[in-house]
Coordinates of C-alpha atoms in Angstrom, one line a residue:
X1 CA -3.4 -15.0 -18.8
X2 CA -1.5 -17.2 -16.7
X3 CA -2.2 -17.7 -12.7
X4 CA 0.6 -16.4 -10.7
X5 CA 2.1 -19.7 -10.0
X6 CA 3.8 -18.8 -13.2
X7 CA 6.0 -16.1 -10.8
X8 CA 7.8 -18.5 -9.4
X9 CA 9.4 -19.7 -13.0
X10 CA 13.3 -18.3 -12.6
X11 CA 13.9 -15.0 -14.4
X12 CA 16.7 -12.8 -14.9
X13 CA 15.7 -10.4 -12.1
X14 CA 12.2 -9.5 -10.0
X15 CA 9.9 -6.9 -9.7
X16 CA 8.4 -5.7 -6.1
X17 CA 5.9 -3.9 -5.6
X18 CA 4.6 -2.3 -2.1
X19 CA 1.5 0.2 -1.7
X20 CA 1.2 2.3 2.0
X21 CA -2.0 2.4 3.5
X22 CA -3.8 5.7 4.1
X23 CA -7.6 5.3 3.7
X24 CA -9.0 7.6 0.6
X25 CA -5.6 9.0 -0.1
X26 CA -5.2 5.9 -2.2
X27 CA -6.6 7.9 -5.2
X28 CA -2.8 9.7 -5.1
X29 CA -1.1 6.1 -5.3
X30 CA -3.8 5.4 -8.2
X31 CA -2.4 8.2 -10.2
X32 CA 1.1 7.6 -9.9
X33 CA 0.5 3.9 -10.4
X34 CA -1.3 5.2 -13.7
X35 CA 2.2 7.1 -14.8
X36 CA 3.8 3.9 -13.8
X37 CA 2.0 1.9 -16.2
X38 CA 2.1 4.4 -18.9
X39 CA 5.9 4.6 -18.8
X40 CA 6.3 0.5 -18.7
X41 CA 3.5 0.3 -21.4
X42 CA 5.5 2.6 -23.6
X43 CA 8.9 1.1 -22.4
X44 CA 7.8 -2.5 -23.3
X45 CA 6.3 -1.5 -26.4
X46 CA 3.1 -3.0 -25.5
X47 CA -0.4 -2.5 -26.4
X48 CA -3.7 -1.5 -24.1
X49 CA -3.9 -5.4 -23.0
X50 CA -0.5 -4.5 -20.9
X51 CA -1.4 -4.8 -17.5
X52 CA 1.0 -3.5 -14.2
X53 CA 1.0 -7.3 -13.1
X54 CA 2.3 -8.6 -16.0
X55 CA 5.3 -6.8 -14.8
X56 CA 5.6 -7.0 -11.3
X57 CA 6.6 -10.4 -9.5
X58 CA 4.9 -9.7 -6.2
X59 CA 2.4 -6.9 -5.0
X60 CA 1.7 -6.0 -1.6
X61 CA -0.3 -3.5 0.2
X62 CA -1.5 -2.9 3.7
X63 CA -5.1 -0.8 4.1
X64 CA -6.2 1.0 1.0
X65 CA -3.0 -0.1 -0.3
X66 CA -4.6 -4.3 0.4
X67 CA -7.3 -3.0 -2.4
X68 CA -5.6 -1.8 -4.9
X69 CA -3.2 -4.3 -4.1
X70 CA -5.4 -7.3 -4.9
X71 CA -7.0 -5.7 -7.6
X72 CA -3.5 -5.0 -9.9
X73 CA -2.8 -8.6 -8.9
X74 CA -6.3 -9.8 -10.3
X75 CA -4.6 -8.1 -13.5
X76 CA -6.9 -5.3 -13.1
X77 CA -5.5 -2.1 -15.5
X78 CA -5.4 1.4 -13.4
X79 CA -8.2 3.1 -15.1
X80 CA -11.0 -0.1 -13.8
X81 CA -9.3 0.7 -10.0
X82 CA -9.9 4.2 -10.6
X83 CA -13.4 4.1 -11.6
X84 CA -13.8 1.7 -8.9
X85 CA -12.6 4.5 -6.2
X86 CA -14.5 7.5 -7.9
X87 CA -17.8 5.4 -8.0
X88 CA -17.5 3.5 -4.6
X89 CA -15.8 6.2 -2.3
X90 CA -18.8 7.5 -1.4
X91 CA -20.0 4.3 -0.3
X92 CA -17.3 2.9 1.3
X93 CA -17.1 5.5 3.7
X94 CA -21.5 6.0 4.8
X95 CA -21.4 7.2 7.8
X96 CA -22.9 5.0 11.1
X97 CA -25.8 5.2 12.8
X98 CA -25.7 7.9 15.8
X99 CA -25.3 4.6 18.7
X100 CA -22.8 2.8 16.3
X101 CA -20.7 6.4 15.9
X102 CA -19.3 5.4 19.4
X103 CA -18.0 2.3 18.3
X104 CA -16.9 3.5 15.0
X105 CA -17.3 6.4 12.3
X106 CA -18.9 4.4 9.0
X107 CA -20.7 1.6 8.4
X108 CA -18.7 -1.6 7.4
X109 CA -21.1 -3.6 5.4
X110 CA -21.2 -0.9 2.4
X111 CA -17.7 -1.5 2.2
X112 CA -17.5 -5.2 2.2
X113 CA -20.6 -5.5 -0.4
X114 CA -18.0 -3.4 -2.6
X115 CA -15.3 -5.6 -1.8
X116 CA -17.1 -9.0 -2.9
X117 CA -18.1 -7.3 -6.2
X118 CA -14.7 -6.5 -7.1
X119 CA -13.2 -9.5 -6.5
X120 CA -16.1 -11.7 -6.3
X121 CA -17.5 -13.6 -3.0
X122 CA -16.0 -17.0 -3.6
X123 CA -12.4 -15.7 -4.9
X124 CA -9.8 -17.0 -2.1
X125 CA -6.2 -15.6 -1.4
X126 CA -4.8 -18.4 -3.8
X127 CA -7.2 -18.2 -6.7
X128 CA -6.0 -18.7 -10.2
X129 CA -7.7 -15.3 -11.5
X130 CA -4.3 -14.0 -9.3
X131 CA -1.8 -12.9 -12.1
X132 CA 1.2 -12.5 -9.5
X133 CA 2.2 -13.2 -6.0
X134 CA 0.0 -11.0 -3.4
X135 CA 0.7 -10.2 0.3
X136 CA -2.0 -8.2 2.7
X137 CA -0.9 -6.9 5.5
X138 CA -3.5 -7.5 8.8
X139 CA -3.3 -7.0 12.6
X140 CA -4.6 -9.9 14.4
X141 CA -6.3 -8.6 17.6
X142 CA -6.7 -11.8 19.2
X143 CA -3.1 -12.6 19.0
X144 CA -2.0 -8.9 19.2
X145 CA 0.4 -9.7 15.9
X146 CA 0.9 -8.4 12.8
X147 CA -0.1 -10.6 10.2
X148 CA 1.3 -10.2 6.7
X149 CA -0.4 -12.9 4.6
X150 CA 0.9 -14.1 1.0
X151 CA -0.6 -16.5 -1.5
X152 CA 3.1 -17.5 -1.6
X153 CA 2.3 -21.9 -2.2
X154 CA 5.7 -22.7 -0.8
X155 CA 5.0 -20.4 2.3
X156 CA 4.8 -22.6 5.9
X157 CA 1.5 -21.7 6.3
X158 CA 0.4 -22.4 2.8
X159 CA -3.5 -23.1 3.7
X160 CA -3.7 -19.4 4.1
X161 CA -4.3 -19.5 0.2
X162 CA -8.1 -20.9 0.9
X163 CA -9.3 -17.7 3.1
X164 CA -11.9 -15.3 1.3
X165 CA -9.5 -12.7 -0.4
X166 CA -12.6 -10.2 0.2
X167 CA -12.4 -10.8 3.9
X168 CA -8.8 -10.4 3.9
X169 CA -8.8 -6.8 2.4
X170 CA -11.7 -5.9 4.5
X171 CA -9.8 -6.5 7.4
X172 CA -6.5 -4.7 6.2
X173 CA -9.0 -1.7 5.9
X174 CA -10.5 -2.0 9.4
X175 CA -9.5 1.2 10.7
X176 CA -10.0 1.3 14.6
X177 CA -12.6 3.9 15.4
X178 CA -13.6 4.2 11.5
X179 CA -14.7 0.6 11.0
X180 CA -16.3 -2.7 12.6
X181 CA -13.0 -5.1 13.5
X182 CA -13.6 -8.4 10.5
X183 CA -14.1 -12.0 11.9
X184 CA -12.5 -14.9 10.6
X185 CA -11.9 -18.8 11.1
X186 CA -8.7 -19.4 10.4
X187 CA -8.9 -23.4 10.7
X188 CA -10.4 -24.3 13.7
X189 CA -9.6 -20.9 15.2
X190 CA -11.5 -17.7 15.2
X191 CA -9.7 -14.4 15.1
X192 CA -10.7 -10.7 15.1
X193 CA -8.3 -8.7 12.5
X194 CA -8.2 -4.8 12.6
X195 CA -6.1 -2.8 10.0
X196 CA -2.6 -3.5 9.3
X197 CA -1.9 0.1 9.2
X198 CA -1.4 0.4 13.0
X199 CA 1.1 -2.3 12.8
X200 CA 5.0 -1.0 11.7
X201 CA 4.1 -2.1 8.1
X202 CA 1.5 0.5 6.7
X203 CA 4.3 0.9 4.6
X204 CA 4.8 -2.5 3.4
X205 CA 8.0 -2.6 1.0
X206 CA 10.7 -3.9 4.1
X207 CA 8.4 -6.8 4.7
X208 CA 7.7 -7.8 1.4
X209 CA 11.5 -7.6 0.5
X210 CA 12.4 -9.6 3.4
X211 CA 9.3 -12.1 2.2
X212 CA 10.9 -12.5 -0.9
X213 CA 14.3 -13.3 0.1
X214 CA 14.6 -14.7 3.5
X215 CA 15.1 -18.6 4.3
X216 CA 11.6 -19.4 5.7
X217 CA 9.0 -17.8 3.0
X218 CA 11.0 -20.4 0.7
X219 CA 11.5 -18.0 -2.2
X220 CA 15.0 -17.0 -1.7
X221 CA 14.9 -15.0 -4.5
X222 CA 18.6 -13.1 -5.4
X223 CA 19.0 -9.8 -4.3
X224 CA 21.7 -7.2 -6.1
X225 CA 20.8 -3.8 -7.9
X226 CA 21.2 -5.7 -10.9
X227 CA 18.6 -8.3 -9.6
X228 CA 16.0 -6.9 -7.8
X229 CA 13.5 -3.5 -8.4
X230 CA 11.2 -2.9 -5.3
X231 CA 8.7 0.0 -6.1
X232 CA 7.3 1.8 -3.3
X233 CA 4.2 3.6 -3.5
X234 CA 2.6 5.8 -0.7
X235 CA -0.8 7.9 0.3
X236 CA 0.8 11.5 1.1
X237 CA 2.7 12.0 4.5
X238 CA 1.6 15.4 6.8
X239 CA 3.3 15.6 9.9
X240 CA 1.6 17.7 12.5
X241 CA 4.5 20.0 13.5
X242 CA 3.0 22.9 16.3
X243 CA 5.9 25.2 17.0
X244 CA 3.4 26.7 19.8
X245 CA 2.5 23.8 21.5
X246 CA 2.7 23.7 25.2
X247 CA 3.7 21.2 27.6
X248 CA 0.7 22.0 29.3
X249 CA -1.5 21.3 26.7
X250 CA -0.4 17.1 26.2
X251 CA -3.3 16.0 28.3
X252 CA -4.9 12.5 28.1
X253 CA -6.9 13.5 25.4
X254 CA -4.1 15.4 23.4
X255 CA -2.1 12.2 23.5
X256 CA -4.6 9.5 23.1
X257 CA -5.6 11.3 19.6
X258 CA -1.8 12.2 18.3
X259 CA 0.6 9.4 19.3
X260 CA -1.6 6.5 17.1
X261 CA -0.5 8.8 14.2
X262 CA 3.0 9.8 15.8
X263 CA 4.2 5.9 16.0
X264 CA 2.8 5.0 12.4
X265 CA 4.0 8.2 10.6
X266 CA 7.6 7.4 13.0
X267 CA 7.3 3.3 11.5
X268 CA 6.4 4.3 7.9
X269 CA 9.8 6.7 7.8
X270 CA 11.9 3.8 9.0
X271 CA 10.7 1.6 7.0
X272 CA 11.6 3.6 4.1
X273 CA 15.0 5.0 5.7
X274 CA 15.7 1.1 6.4
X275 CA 14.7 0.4 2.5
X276 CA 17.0 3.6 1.1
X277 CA 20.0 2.0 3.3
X278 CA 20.0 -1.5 1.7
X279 CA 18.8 -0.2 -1.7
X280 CA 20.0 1.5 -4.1
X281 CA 17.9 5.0 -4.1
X282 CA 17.0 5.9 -7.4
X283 CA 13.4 7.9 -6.5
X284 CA 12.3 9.5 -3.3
X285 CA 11.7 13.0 -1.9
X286 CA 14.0 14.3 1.6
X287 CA 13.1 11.8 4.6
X288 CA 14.6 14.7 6.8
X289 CA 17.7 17.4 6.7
X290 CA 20.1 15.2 8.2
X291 CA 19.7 12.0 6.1
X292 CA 18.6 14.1 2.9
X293 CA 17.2 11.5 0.0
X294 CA 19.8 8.6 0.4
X295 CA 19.9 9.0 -3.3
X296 CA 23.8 7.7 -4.3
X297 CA 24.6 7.4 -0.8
X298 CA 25.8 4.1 1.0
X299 CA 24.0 2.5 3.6
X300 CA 25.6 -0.3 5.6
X301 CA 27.2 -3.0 3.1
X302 CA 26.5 -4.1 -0.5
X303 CA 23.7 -2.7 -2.0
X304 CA 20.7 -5.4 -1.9
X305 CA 18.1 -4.1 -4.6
X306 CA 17.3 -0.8 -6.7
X307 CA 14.7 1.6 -4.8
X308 CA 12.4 3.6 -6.1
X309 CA 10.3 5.9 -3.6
X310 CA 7.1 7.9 -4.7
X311 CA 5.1 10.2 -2.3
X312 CA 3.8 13.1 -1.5
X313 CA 4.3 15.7 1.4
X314 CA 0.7 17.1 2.0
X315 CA 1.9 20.7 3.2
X316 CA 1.3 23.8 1.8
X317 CA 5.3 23.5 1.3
X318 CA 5.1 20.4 -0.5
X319 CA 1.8 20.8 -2.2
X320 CA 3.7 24.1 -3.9
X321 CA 6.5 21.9 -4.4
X322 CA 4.8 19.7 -6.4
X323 CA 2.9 23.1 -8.8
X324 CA -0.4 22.4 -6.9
X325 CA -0.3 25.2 -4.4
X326 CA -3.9 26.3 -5.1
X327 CA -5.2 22.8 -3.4
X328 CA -5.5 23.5 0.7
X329 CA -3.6 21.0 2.3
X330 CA -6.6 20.1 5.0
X331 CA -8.8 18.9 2.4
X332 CA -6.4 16.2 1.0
X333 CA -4.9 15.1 4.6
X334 CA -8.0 13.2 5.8
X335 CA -7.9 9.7 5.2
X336 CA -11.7 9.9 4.4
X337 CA -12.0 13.3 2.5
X338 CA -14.4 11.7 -0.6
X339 CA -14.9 15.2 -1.7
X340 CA -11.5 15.6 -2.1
X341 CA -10.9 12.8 -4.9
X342 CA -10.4 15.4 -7.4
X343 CA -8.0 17.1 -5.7
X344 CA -6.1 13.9 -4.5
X345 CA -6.5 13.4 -8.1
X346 CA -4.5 16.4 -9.2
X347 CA -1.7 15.5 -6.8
X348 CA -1.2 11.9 -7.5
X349 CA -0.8 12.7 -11.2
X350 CA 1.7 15.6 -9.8
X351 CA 4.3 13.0 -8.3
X352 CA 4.1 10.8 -11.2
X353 CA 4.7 13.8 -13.2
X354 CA 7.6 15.1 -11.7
X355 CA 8.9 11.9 -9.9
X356 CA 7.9 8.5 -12.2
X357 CA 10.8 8.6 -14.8
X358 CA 11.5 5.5 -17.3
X359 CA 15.3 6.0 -16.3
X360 CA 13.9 4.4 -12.9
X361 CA 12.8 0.9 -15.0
X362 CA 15.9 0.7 -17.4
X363 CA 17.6 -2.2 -16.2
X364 CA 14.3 -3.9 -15.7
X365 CA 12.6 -4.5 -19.3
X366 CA 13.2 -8.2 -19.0

């Protein structure tokens, strides 16, 4: 197979791919990814060797979304990633020690031994094994920045391509409270990076449209329905509504523990409103009542790329919705629920089901 330096060839139009963050809920990305490679395979008319980066141009992913991420774009097939999650879940989230639980919930190392087996200790950003362009989506403490790296090789800060991919995705993953921040010497500096999720891009697509286009990532790829295809792929959205609440009741504690969620479930619905606006919405389920889907609806000027939206709304409403009403919506709206895998399982392969349609791809098969 070719390294993804091969991407950067001209071609009729590009594929972009973006993958939310959202801890274990991954597995429901997994499964619709799976139905997205089973409809390309069978659109393409290829054979088991077809791979999901052999389509896509450029993959990013921020979290759990950085793994899976870096794994399609080390031309990994579904089914490995899979096995990976349903084998290593367990062990990626081991609980702390009871003196470490007040730092954080689960024990890092597990997780970063896990990493460096997958893609291997010495692999860096902008290793040849990488079959497309990659971006991973960070939040560098030290700096208080978001930091959406690419192994983009005409990028400005194209040295980026000789960090340790492992340590990259570990630090996309490092959930405040759930895991250790990760160190690393960027140069002659030395940062601390935390997950990328609390930054506006847990949901990823905006950015990595804007990194494939705009002036200064020195891609400037063309945009137009007819041109691009980004592919958006989340973890299941559950917004807390309490029509009892009290105003009483929004102490300090009340509001340190709901508005970290509030603001990144608030970011991850722009981002996608933004994405419907300039796109052309093909896929994607109600944002809310007023805005509805966006689905042949005009945002503010020429549409800039085609749109494709899958997710799932983790409510008894939109577990029912999706012909899965017997799974309980608490048990798949954790971000660290391992003993739910089989039931995240059952709704990935749900949305791909009803939402992954070939029709979404047709203009796209070259």
């Amino acid at each position: 197979m070719a390294p993804y330096t091969d991407k950067l060839c001209d071609r009729p139009n590009r594929k972009l791919l973006a993958l939310d963050g959202g801890g274990i809920r991954g597995m429901i990305s997994i499964e619709v990814l799976a139905e997205i490679e089973r409809v390309l395979q069978k659109e393409l008319g290829r054979d088991d060797s077809f791979r999901l980066s052999d389509y896509f141009d450029y993959i990013a992913g921020t979290s759990t979304g950085a793994i899976i991420a870096a794994c399609l774009a080390m031309g990994k097939r579904v089914d490995e990633i899979r096995t990976f999650y349903k084998e290593s879940g367990g062990a990626m989230f081991r609980r702390a020690g009871f003196l470490r639980k007040l730092r954080y919930k689960f024990q890092h190392l597990p997780l970063a031994g896990k990493l460096k087996e997958v893609f291997g200790e010495d692999t860096r950003l902008g290793s040849p094994r990488l079959q497309t362009l990659l971006m991973l989506v960070l939040r560098n403490a030290t700096t208080d920045s978001p930091w959406p790296l690419s192994n983009n090789p005409r990028a400005k800060y194209k040295d980026n391509c000789d960090l340790p991919l492992w340590k990259l995705v570990r630090a996309s993953t490092a959930a405040p409270t759930y895991f250790a921040p990760e160190e690393i010497d960027v140069g002659k500096k030395h940062f601390v990076f935390v997950d990328g999720g609390i930054t506006a891009y847990n949901n990823p697509a905006l950015q990595l449209f804007m990194m494939a286009t705009t002036e200064p990532f020195n891609l400037n790829w063309p945009t137009g329905v007819d041109k691009m295809l980004l592919v958006s792929v989340g973890t299941g959205v559950a917004a807390e509504a309490n029509d009892k609440l009290k105003p009483g009741e929004m102490n300090l504690l009340y509001n340190a523990t709901s508005i970290p969620s509030a603001l990144m479930f608030a970011a991850l619905n722009q981002q996608d409103f933004i994405c419907r606006a300039l796109g052309d919405c093909v896929a994607g389920d109600q944002i809310d009542r007023e805005i509805g889907t966006m689905i042949g609806k005009h945002g503010p000027g020429p549409k800039l790329f085609t749109y494709a939206r899958y997710n799932a709304e983790l409510t008894q409403d939109g577990l029912t919705a999706l012909d899965v009403p017997h799974i309980d919506p608490k048990r798949v709206q954790r971000l660290d629920s391992t003993d739910a895998i089989p039931e995240l399982q059952e709704v990935g392969k749900a949305v791909g089901k009803k939402r992954v349609d070939a029709k979404h791809f047709k203009d796209f098969l070259t």
